[in-house]
Amino acid sequence: MDDQNRNLILATVLSFLVILVWYTLFPPPAPAPDAAQDAAGQVQAPAPQAATAQPGQAPQAVPGTEAAQATAAGLATAPRVPIDTPRLEGSLSLLGGRIDDLSLKDYKVSLDPGAPDVRLLAPVGGTDPKAKPYYAVYGWLPAGGFDPAAVPDARTLWQLESGDSLAPGKPVVLAWDNGAGQVFRRTISVDDNYLFTITQSVENRSGAAIRLAPYGIIARHGIPAERRIYVLHEGVVRLDDGKLQEVKYADIPKMDVDPREGGPTDSIAVQESGWIGFTDKYWMTTLVPPTGQPFQSVVKYVPGADIYQSETRLPVMEIAAGATAETTTRLFAGAKEWEVIHRYQNDPGWLDQLLGERRDPDAVQIPGFVESIDWGWFYFLTKPMFRLLHWLHGAIGNMGWAIIALTFIIKALVFPLARKSYVSMAKMKELQPEMEKLKEIAGDDRQKLQQGMMELYKKNKVNPASGCLPILLQIPIFFSLYKVIYVTIELYHAPWIGWIRDLSAPDPSSIINLFGLLPWGAPEPGSIFFIFSLGVLPILLGISMWLQQKLNPAPTDPTQQMIFAWMPWIFMFMLGGFASGLVLYWITNNVITFIQQYTIMTMHGKRPDLFGNIRSGFQRDKSAPK
C-alpha cells in the first residue's frame, strides 16, 4: 500500500471516528418524563414493611399518593427555618424536618444582571417550575414490633425547640413528642462552607425498651435537564470501604428489582467508612455517616414517580426504658470545589505533606472524599495536572492565562517525545525523493517496492513507526489535560480577557453579527443556527489547525487534497460549541506544536515552505475544474 492510499484510509477512518465520538459525547437529548409521573401525587406507596423491618431496611422518602398530595400542600404552608451562611441561603421545612431549599450564594445561573443564585435543593410543590424537587430527609425506622405511627415521617410537623435560623455557630433543634412516651429531637448545624451536621436523638420515657434504626435519604424527582456527555459522570457516586462506585442516572432504573423495596435497588453493606449521594458536573449532595459506623449504602429508583434515591441505613439501636440514644451524620450540599472537599477529606497525601500540610485531628475527616470529583481513567495524571492548574490560577489570578501557562508546561514536559516524532517525520521527508524513484522503478510490483523501501529505511537508520509511538504516548496526557479543564469548577463564570467572561461557556461572539458590529444578537445555544455562529476563538482554532497542515505539501491525490483541505474547518465548526476554556487550550496547543514542528524540521535542513504550500493550495483551487 503506497503512502497516498494509506493517508486516504487514515483520513477516512479519522473522519468516521470524529463523527462517532461526536454522537457518543453529544447524544440527542432524552425525552422528558411524563409530567403526570413527575407530579407529587403520582408516587407509589412504599411496601408495608415498617412494622416488621429488619436492620438495614428503611422506607422510601415519599409516602403514598394521598399522603404525598397532603405533603405537597402542607409544605407550601408549613413553617420554615431560614438557612443563612456565608455561602448558602435557603430554608428547611418543619413538615418532615427536611432540608429542601438551598441556593449557592457564590454561583449565579448566568452572567446576566440580576441573575438568580444557582439552586441546588428544591421542595415538593415549589413555586419555581424549573426546579424539580430535590431534598434530604432523615428519620427512624421502627423495629421489633414498635408502632410505625409512633415514629416521625414526611408528614410529621416538628416543633422548633431552640434557634430561630440556621447559621454557622447557631444550630437549630427540632422536637416531636409522639404522645406514647418517646421524644424525638433533631439538631442541625452548618459550617462556613457546605457541610451540615445532623444529630438525631430519641428519649425513651416509657417503661419498656424500644428498637429503632436511623436513616438518611436524598431524593431527586427526575434528573437534571442539562445535556450530559460521555466523558463526565453524573448520577450516584459512593465510596464503600475504600471502593469508589459510580452509577449513571440512565443505569439506575436498570438495576435489579427488589420486591421488598418496590423497585430497582442496589444495596451494599459498608463496615468501616463510606458515603453516598448524587453528583452533577459542578454540584453534589452526599450523605456521610460517621467513620467506623457500619451502614447499608442504598441506591433506589421509584418507577411510578421517576424518583431517584440514595440512602444510608444504620443498624437497629435498642433504647432502654428511661434512656436516650443518638446518632450523628453529615450532609454535604454544595459546589464541588477541590479546596473545600480536600479540606473535608483531611487526609494529606505525600504531595500535601511535602508542601507542609498536616491532618487536623480536631476537624472533620471524610475518607476518600476527593474521589467524588470525576478524575477519569487517567486519574494518576489528572490529579497532579489539576493541582498544578489550581496553583497557577492562584498565582496568576486569571484562569485563562493559567490554562495557557499549564499548556506550555505540559508541552515542555512532553517535548522529548514530540521531538522524536518530529525528527522522524523530518527524516522521512529527506527520503521522499528516493522513495519516489523507487516507485518509478518498481512500477506495479508492490513486493519489490516494499523490499526497496525496507532497504532504504535500514540503510538510513530510519524507523517509520518511531514517529507514531511518541504521539500515542502523549494521548493519555492530553486527554487528562482536557478532562481537568472540563471538570474544574474554577472555570465556571471565570473571565479571561475582553468578551470572554465565562471560560466554561462557548465563545459568545458571533460572525453572524460581525462580532457585535451589527445590531442583532447571536443565535442562542441549542438553536439550529448556533453551529454557524462561530466566535473569535473557534475561528482562531480553525486557522491554527490549517496553518499546522500547511507545514507539509498537500497530497497529490485529488481526493486526499479535498479531505485534508476541509478537515480544519470541519473541526472548527464541531468544536466551536465547546467551552471557551477548552478551545483556548486547543489553540495554545496548536500554536506550540506549530512552532516546535517548524523549528525541528528547519534544524534538520527541511524548512517547511509555509507560504509556498499556502499559495499552491489557492492555485489548485483556482485551477480545479468547475
XYZ file of C-alpha atoms in Angstrom:
626
model
C 0.000 0.000 0.000
C 1.553 3.335 -1.044
C 1.650 6.435 1.171
C -1.193 8.219 -0.590
C -3.657 5.355 -0.225
C -2.565 4.829 3.373
C -3.143 8.521 4.119
C -6.555 8.389 2.448
C -7.629 5.408 4.534
C -6.255 7.042 7.678
C -8.143 10.273 6.958
C -11.366 8.364 6.261
C -11.069 6.350 9.474
C -10.314 9.502 11.486
C -13.313 11.275 9.990
C -15.538 8.319 10.892
C -14.152 8.297 14.431
C -14.777 12.022 14.781
C -18.440 11.559 13.817
C -18.772 8.522 16.101
C -17.191 10.339 19.057
C -19.373 13.394 18.417
C -22.609 11.418 18.649
C -21.261 9.465 21.619
C -20.321 12.592 23.554
C -23.368 14.568 22.478
C -26.286 12.191 22.003
C -29.735 13.601 21.220
C -31.492 14.663 24.430
C -33.702 12.030 26.004
C -37.423 12.758 26.001
C -38.648 14.427 29.157
C -40.614 12.198 31.537
C -44.359 12.431 31.541
C -45.459 15.365 33.661
C -48.034 13.156 35.336
C -45.285 10.904 36.600
C -43.285 13.834 37.962
C -46.167 15.197 39.977
C -46.038 14.758 43.710
C -49.328 12.934 43.738
C -48.205 10.128 41.407
C -45.878 8.330 43.808
C -46.010 4.617 44.548
C -46.940 3.642 48.073
C -43.996 2.062 49.928
C -44.033 -1.603 50.740
C -45.733 -2.316 54.074
C -42.534 -3.318 55.815
C -42.044 -0.698 58.516
C -43.648 -2.601 61.371
C -41.517 -5.671 60.876
C -38.380 -4.050 59.447
C -35.054 -5.733 59.837
C -31.743 -3.894 60.312
C -30.758 -2.088 57.165
C -34.262 -1.518 55.775
C -35.815 1.956 55.520
C -38.951 3.455 53.982
C -38.993 5.462 50.781
C -38.555 9.223 51.102
C -42.124 9.873 49.929
C -45.422 8.436 51.184
C -48.300 7.082 49.117
C -50.484 9.026 46.704
C -52.921 10.633 49.144
C -50.232 11.382 51.686
C -47.977 12.867 49.016
C -50.730 15.237 47.922
C -51.211 16.285 51.521
C -47.455 16.713 51.925
C -47.131 18.869 48.797
C -49.964 21.098 50.004
C -48.611 21.115 53.553
C -45.096 22.109 52.517
C -46.449 25.268 50.922
C -47.931 26.444 54.244
C -45.689 24.731 56.817
C -43.377 26.882 58.955
C -39.797 27.153 57.735
C -36.472 27.832 59.402
C -34.156 30.154 57.418
C -30.690 28.964 56.429
C -28.162 31.768 56.057
C -24.415 31.143 55.858
C -21.589 32.954 54.036
C -22.099 30.593 51.068
C -25.621 29.159 51.380
C -29.117 30.557 51.543
C -32.446 28.779 51.869
C -34.643 27.125 54.467
C -35.678 23.833 55.988
C -39.295 22.809 56.462
C -40.726 21.823 59.830
C -43.035 19.480 57.928
C -40.906 16.342 57.860
C -37.873 18.306 59.036
C -36.475 18.092 55.509
C -33.682 20.217 54.057
C -35.275 21.100 50.740
C -34.493 24.711 49.858
C -30.880 25.628 49.226
C -29.118 28.090 46.898
C -25.406 28.776 46.424
C -24.564 32.435 47.041
C -21.253 32.346 45.176
C -22.657 30.997 41.899
C -25.176 32.611 39.562
C -27.284 30.839 36.946
C -25.887 33.179 34.278
C -23.843 36.336 33.889
C -26.924 38.417 33.135
C -27.517 41.327 35.540
C -29.823 40.257 38.334
C -29.440 36.533 37.556
C -30.551 34.307 40.475
C -28.231 32.134 42.504
C -27.761 28.516 41.471
C -30.447 26.495 43.221
C -29.296 23.132 44.480
C -32.275 21.820 46.503
C -35.976 22.481 45.885
C -39.153 21.415 47.733
C -42.064 19.334 46.503
C -44.775 21.667 45.192
C -42.376 24.611 44.954
C -43.164 27.816 43.086
C -40.253 27.538 40.647
C -41.400 25.361 37.704
C -37.805 24.824 36.539
C -36.677 23.432 39.898
C -37.544 19.757 40.239
C -37.971 18.522 43.831
C -34.614 17.607 45.338
C -34.191 17.260 49.092
C -32.673 15.431 52.070
C -34.773 13.770 54.767
C -33.892 11.899 57.949
C -35.848 9.609 60.219
C -36.207 6.432 62.213
C -37.463 3.040 61.120
C -39.424 1.082 63.759
C -38.291 -2.428 64.536
C -39.153 -5.179 66.984
C -42.896 -4.569 66.768
C -42.725 -0.841 67.539
C -45.729 1.099 66.230
C -44.930 2.773 62.845
C -47.274 5.642 63.776
C -45.024 6.420 66.743
C -42.045 7.478 64.628
C -41.781 10.752 62.656
C -42.201 10.631 58.888
C -42.579 13.021 55.943
C -45.911 14.311 57.284
C -44.734 14.960 60.843
C -44.893 18.617 61.884
C -41.862 19.257 64.067
C -41.644 21.990 66.678
C -38.750 24.435 66.745
C -37.346 23.869 70.230
C -34.377 26.246 70.005
C -32.843 28.630 67.497
C -34.617 30.859 65.032
C -32.344 30.475 61.974
C -29.608 28.090 60.925
C -26.165 29.670 60.558
C -22.543 28.765 61.429
C -22.311 28.552 65.216
C -26.116 28.821 65.536
C -27.678 25.322 65.357
C -31.404 24.691 65.470
C -33.138 21.944 67.430
C -36.401 20.356 66.241
C -38.525 18.264 68.574
C -41.545 15.975 68.275
C -43.369 14.179 71.081
C -45.229 11.112 69.805
C -47.515 11.025 72.857
C -46.534 7.424 73.559
C -43.539 8.071 75.793
C -40.860 8.980 73.247
C -39.496 12.424 72.373
C -37.582 12.720 69.103
C -35.107 15.555 68.572
C -33.084 16.635 65.573
C -30.179 19.059 65.998
C -28.957 20.613 62.742
C -25.806 22.703 62.393
C -23.829 24.005 59.412
C -20.295 25.262 58.847
C -18.986 28.171 56.760
C -18.978 26.121 53.559
C -21.287 23.259 52.574
C -21.341 20.722 55.410
C -24.403 20.115 57.597
C -24.252 18.035 60.782
C -27.485 16.252 61.752
C -27.812 14.668 65.186
C -30.925 12.559 65.713
C -31.854 11.549 69.248
C -34.646 9.591 70.936
C -35.562 9.997 74.601
C -37.454 6.923 75.772
C -39.683 7.978 78.687
C -41.771 4.786 78.523
C -41.397 1.768 80.785
C -40.197 -0.593 78.064
C -37.230 -0.814 75.714
C -37.776 0.121 72.072
C -35.870 -0.685 68.898
C -35.318 1.841 66.092
C -32.999 2.215 63.082
C -31.918 5.681 61.874
C -31.670 6.511 58.192
C -30.952 9.378 55.815
C -32.249 9.824 52.272
C -31.509 12.147 49.369
C -34.433 12.106 46.924
C -34.385 13.555 43.442
C -37.536 13.804 41.308
C -36.341 13.266 37.752
C -32.857 14.057 36.508
C -31.266 17.397 35.578
C -32.247 18.812 32.207
C -28.673 19.751 31.304
C -27.000 17.846 28.487
C -24.779 15.010 29.710
C -21.723 13.785 27.862
C -19.738 10.581 27.989
C -16.510 11.980 29.454
C -18.232 13.233 32.617
C -20.013 11.140 35.238
C -23.343 12.398 36.542
C -25.504 10.286 38.816
C -24.801 8.353 42.011
C -21.312 8.419 43.442
C -20.388 6.475 46.546
C -17.430 5.107 48.461
C -17.792 1.740 50.200
C -14.866 0.833 52.459
C -12.394 2.488 50.106
C -14.005 1.281 46.852
C -15.416 4.001 44.600
C -18.562 3.249 42.599
C -20.326 5.439 40.044
C -23.818 4.745 38.703
C -25.122 6.902 35.874
C -28.705 8.165 36.039
C -29.587 6.083 32.981
C -28.390 2.875 34.696
C -30.313 3.305 37.955
C -33.724 2.203 36.549
C -31.981 -0.830 35.024
C -30.872 -2.233 38.394
C -32.377 -5.481 39.664
C -35.840 -5.088 41.146
C -36.123 -5.881 44.853
C -39.757 -6.822 45.675
C -39.310 -5.668 49.284
C -38.259 -2.204 48.087
C -40.881 -1.865 45.374
C -38.441 -1.062 42.581
C -34.876 -1.293 41.242
C -32.474 -1.263 44.193
C -28.792 -1.829 44.837
C -27.624 -2.197 48.437
C -24.068 -2.583 49.727
C -23.053 -3.314 53.326
C -20.350 -0.870 54.477
C -18.315 -1.910 57.510
C -15.856 0.925 58.221
C -16.394 4.102 56.248
C -18.160 5.449 53.201
C -20.597 7.972 51.775
C -23.215 8.167 49.033
C -25.016 10.846 47.072
C -25.738 12.469 43.720
C -23.164 14.342 41.681
C -23.566 16.669 38.724
C -20.858 18.469 36.780
C -20.331 21.201 39.366
C -22.657 20.384 42.308
C -23.095 17.479 44.725
C -25.227 16.270 47.638
C -23.790 13.499 49.789
C -24.803 11.577 52.915
C -21.831 10.891 55.210
C -22.246 8.507 58.183
C -19.583 8.681 60.907
C -16.304 6.856 60.268
C -16.303 3.401 61.832
C -20.098 3.117 61.726
C -21.450 0.166 59.700
C -24.373 1.015 57.427
C -26.205 -0.003 54.270
C -25.422 2.133 51.211
C -28.547 2.013 49.036
C -29.420 3.261 45.545
C -33.104 3.052 44.668
C -35.467 4.085 41.875
C -39.225 4.630 42.252
C -40.558 3.848 38.736
C -44.053 5.283 39.013
C -42.824 8.707 40.097
C -39.396 8.866 38.391
C -37.689 9.421 41.747
C -34.018 8.607 42.307
C -32.880 7.955 45.882
C -29.577 7.464 47.662
C -29.817 6.256 51.237
C -27.771 5.430 54.322
C -29.384 2.924 56.690
C -27.796 2.440 60.070
C -28.228 -0.695 62.231
C -31.096 -1.092 64.707
C -30.498 0.582 68.062
C -32.106 -0.588 71.301
C -33.107 2.224 73.643
C -33.776 1.059 77.188
C -36.570 2.492 79.306
C -35.541 5.919 80.597
C -32.519 6.067 78.271
C -31.629 8.367 75.393
C -29.860 7.333 72.201
C -28.481 9.499 69.421
C -26.652 9.228 66.135
C -24.795 11.883 64.147
C -24.391 12.004 60.372
C -23.373 14.702 57.920
C -24.746 16.090 54.697
C -22.616 17.784 52.055
C -24.660 20.040 49.784
C -22.767 22.465 47.603
C -20.212 23.093 44.880
C -17.500 20.548 44.072
C -14.635 22.873 44.948
C -11.434 20.913 45.322
C -10.111 23.140 48.092
C -13.212 22.598 50.244
C -13.603 18.877 49.522
C -9.892 18.307 50.126
C -10.208 20.024 53.500
C -13.140 17.785 54.462
C -11.152 14.704 53.493
C -8.470 15.875 55.953
C -6.000 13.212 54.863
C -2.906 14.782 53.297
C -1.156 12.664 50.695
C 2.577 12.588 50.119
C 2.455 15.710 47.956
C 0.437 17.588 50.578
C 2.874 16.550 53.290
C 5.777 17.616 51.091
C 4.108 21.041 50.848
C 3.823 21.198 54.629
C 0.166 20.171 55.074
C -0.789 18.113 58.114
C -4.001 16.404 59.222
C -6.106 18.361 61.684
C -7.119 15.899 64.451
C -9.981 18.161 65.559
C -11.519 18.662 62.104
C -13.997 16.573 60.138
C -12.462 13.643 58.262
C -14.359 12.108 55.329
C -12.208 9.294 53.872
C -11.689 9.441 50.109
C -13.928 12.471 49.641
C -11.735 13.957 46.905
C -12.648 10.931 44.774
C -16.136 12.409 44.398
C -14.617 14.618 41.688
C -14.610 12.766 38.378
C -10.898 12.409 37.637
C -11.418 9.900 34.820
C -9.450 6.841 33.762
C -6.114 8.627 33.855
C -6.620 9.906 37.403
C -2.907 9.412 38.134
C -2.254 12.128 35.530
C -5.405 14.211 36.010
C -4.902 14.835 39.733
C -1.387 16.343 39.536
C -2.405 18.370 36.478
C -5.350 19.778 38.389
C -3.138 20.641 41.358
C -0.804 22.487 39.003
C -3.688 24.363 37.332
C -5.117 25.209 40.755
C -1.746 26.606 41.849
C -1.274 28.549 38.609
C -4.739 30.058 38.975
C -3.888 31.203 42.487
C -0.505 32.584 41.408
C -1.666 34.331 38.211
C -5.175 35.262 39.286
C -6.740 34.597 35.887
C -7.948 31.155 34.794
C -7.465 31.858 31.070
C -3.792 32.697 31.476
C -3.461 29.764 33.898
C -4.729 27.411 31.149
C -2.210 28.858 28.686
C 0.614 28.517 31.245
C -0.390 24.927 32.035
C -0.409 24.053 28.319
C 3.100 25.475 27.930
C 4.340 23.462 30.931
C 2.775 20.202 29.696
C 4.132 20.728 26.174
C 7.580 21.362 27.637
C 7.425 18.147 29.664
C 6.420 16.037 26.657
C 8.757 17.844 24.272
C 11.300 14.967 24.196
C 8.541 12.680 22.893
C 7.307 15.298 20.444
C 10.852 15.984 19.252
C 11.421 12.319 18.498
C 8.235 12.271 16.437
C 9.109 15.452 14.512
C 12.682 14.246 13.857
C 11.315 11.002 12.456
C 8.978 12.988 10.202
C 11.875 15.155 9.016
C 13.989 12.116 8.172
C 11.120 10.591 6.255
C 10.860 13.791 4.225
C 14.585 13.611 3.459
C 13.974 10.187 1.940
C 10.981 11.338 -0.091
C 12.911 11.879 -3.377
C 14.482 8.422 -3.167
C 11.101 6.858 -2.379
C 9.625 8.484 -5.494
C 12.444 6.966 -7.560
C 11.709 3.558 -6.041
C 8.042 3.882 -7.043
C 9.034 4.676 -10.632
C 11.424 1.702 -10.772
C 9.034 -0.767 -9.096
C 6.002 0.265 -11.090
C 3.094 -2.042 -10.182
C 5.324 -4.548 -8.384
C 4.243 -3.958 -4.771
C 6.567 -6.571 -3.301
C 9.594 -5.019 -5.000
C 8.555 -1.576 -3.764
C 8.213 -2.788 -0.183
C 11.594 -4.520 -0.262
C 13.231 -1.403 -1.680
C 11.656 0.805 0.983
C 12.789 -1.506 3.802
C 16.348 -1.458 2.451
C 16.176 2.326 2.201
C 14.986 2.627 5.821
C 17.685 0.212 7.015
C 20.430 1.996 5.102
C 19.481 5.418 6.526
C 18.632 4.058 10.010
C 15.050 5.303 9.860
C 12.156 3.583 11.628
C 8.841 4.731 10.103
C 6.950 3.626 13.236
C 9.150 5.691 15.573
C 7.134 8.800 14.801
C 3.856 7.177 15.870
C 4.851 5.822 19.285
C 5.628 9.237 20.868
C 2.278 10.539 19.628
C 0.446 7.565 21.155
C 2.220 8.100 24.478
C 1.070 11.723 24.545
C -2.623 10.868 24.050
C -3.328 9.997 27.751
C -1.522 13.166 28.831
C -3.543 15.498 26.659
C -6.816 13.668 27.344
C -6.119 14.157 31.068
C -5.458 17.843 30.462
C -8.760 18.078 28.562
C -10.504 16.356 31.489
C -9.005 18.775 34.010
C -10.144 21.826 32.082
C -13.604 20.368 31.519
C -14.469 19.284 35.073
C -12.902 22.020 37.203
C -15.494 24.358 38.716
C -12.931 27.169 38.759
C -13.804 27.738 35.079
C -17.461 28.380 35.946
C -18.137 32.059 35.053
C -14.376 32.687 35.145
C -13.331 35.551 32.818
C -10.250 35.700 30.630
C -9.985 38.849 28.512
C -12.427 41.225 26.875
C -15.516 39.427 25.650
C -14.601 36.063 27.235
C -16.392 36.396 30.562
C -17.108 32.695 31.149
C -14.495 30.088 30.272
C -16.993 27.278 30.938
C -19.319 28.518 28.155
C -18.847 28.782 24.363
C -17.345 31.954 22.898
C -20.268 34.446 22.964
C -19.062 36.421 19.933
C -20.549 35.564 16.539
C -19.534 36.022 12.943
C -23.261 36.280 12.095
C -23.436 39.783 13.592
C -19.791 40.581 12.728
C -18.782 40.128 16.365
C -21.205 42.723 17.670
C -20.880 45.348 14.917
C -24.343 44.603 13.503
C -27.446 45.468 15.564
C -28.738 41.966 16.282
C -27.854 39.232 18.706
C -26.156 35.904 18.101
C -28.225 32.671 17.980
C -28.760 31.059 21.354
C -27.030 27.737 22.185
C -29.331 24.920 21.132
C -30.593 26.810 18.106
C -30.135 25.176 14.703
C -28.233 28.291 13.623
C -25.859 28.210 16.601
C -23.446 25.832 14.846
C -22.882 28.523 12.195
C -22.453 31.232 14.825
C -18.700 30.984 15.035
C -16.932 33.153 17.581
C -13.407 34.545 17.523
C -11.831 31.617 19.381
C -13.299 28.859 17.162
C -12.134 30.764 14.065
C -8.634 31.073 15.543
C -8.764 27.332 16.274
C -9.569 26.568 12.627
C -6.786 28.875 11.405
C -4.246 27.296 13.787
C -5.139 23.806 12.533
C -4.989 24.999 8.924
C -1.515 26.530 9.428
C -0.302 23.303 11.036
C -1.479 21.463 7.954
C 0.403 23.853 5.664
C 3.733 22.826 7.165
C 3.604 19.953 4.674
C 2.811 19.956 0.960
C -0.696 18.834 0.041
C -1.084 15.216 -1.160
C -1.031 14.759 -4.902
C -4.190 12.644 -4.898
C -7.250 14.942 -5.506
C -9.471 13.027 -3.074
C -6.908 13.320 -0.301
C -6.478 17.015 -1.114
C -10.176 17.609 -0.614
C -10.330 15.661 2.679
C -7.331 17.413 4.183
C -8.439 20.816 2.904
C -11.821 20.548 4.661
C -10.676 18.909 7.898
C -9.575 22.070 9.824
C -12.836 23.839 9.039
C -14.956 20.810 9.965
C -13.222 20.692 13.337
C -13.721 24.442 13.674
C -17.497 24.028 13.430
C -17.571 20.870 15.569
C -15.524 22.327 18.427
C -16.961 25.825 18.202
C -19.711 24.986 20.694
C -17.280 23.708 23.311
C -16.359 25.683 26.435
C -14.089 28.590 25.532
C -11.545 27.366 28.105
C -11.157 24.129 26.135
C -10.942 25.974 22.808
C -8.281 28.250 24.326
C -6.299 25.171 25.341
C -6.548 23.689 21.822
C -5.429 26.961 20.206
C -2.451 27.218 22.560
C -1.557 23.578 21.954
C -1.764 24.046 18.155
C 0.413 27.163 18.217
C 3.090 25.481 20.355
C 3.002 22.372 18.151
C 3.356 24.547 15.031
C 6.421 26.323 16.450
C 8.033 23.085 17.633
C 7.493 21.273 14.348
C 8.649 24.232 12.216
C 11.797 24.668 14.317
C 12.793 20.988 14.393
C 12.223 20.477 10.678
C 14.270 23.614 9.937
C 17.112 22.356 12.142
C 17.221 19.182 10.032
C 17.543 21.115 6.808
C 13.915 20.710 5.763
C 12.494 24.163 6.410
C 8.756 23.983 5.654
C 7.747 26.117 2.690
C 4.771 27.518 4.544
C 3.867 30.339 2.183
C 4.618 28.192 -0.863
C 2.225 25.495 0.407
C -0.454 28.127 1.032
C -0.014 29.630 -2.454
C -0.071 26.236 -4.137
C -3.294 25.408 -2.300
C -5.004 28.522 -3.646
C -3.617 27.875 -7.131
C -5.054 24.366 -7.142
C -8.391 25.750 -6.003
C -8.414 28.205 -8.922
C -7.338 25.615 -11.482
C -9.753 22.972 -10.247
C -12.427 22.032 -12.805
C -15.798 23.728 -12.255
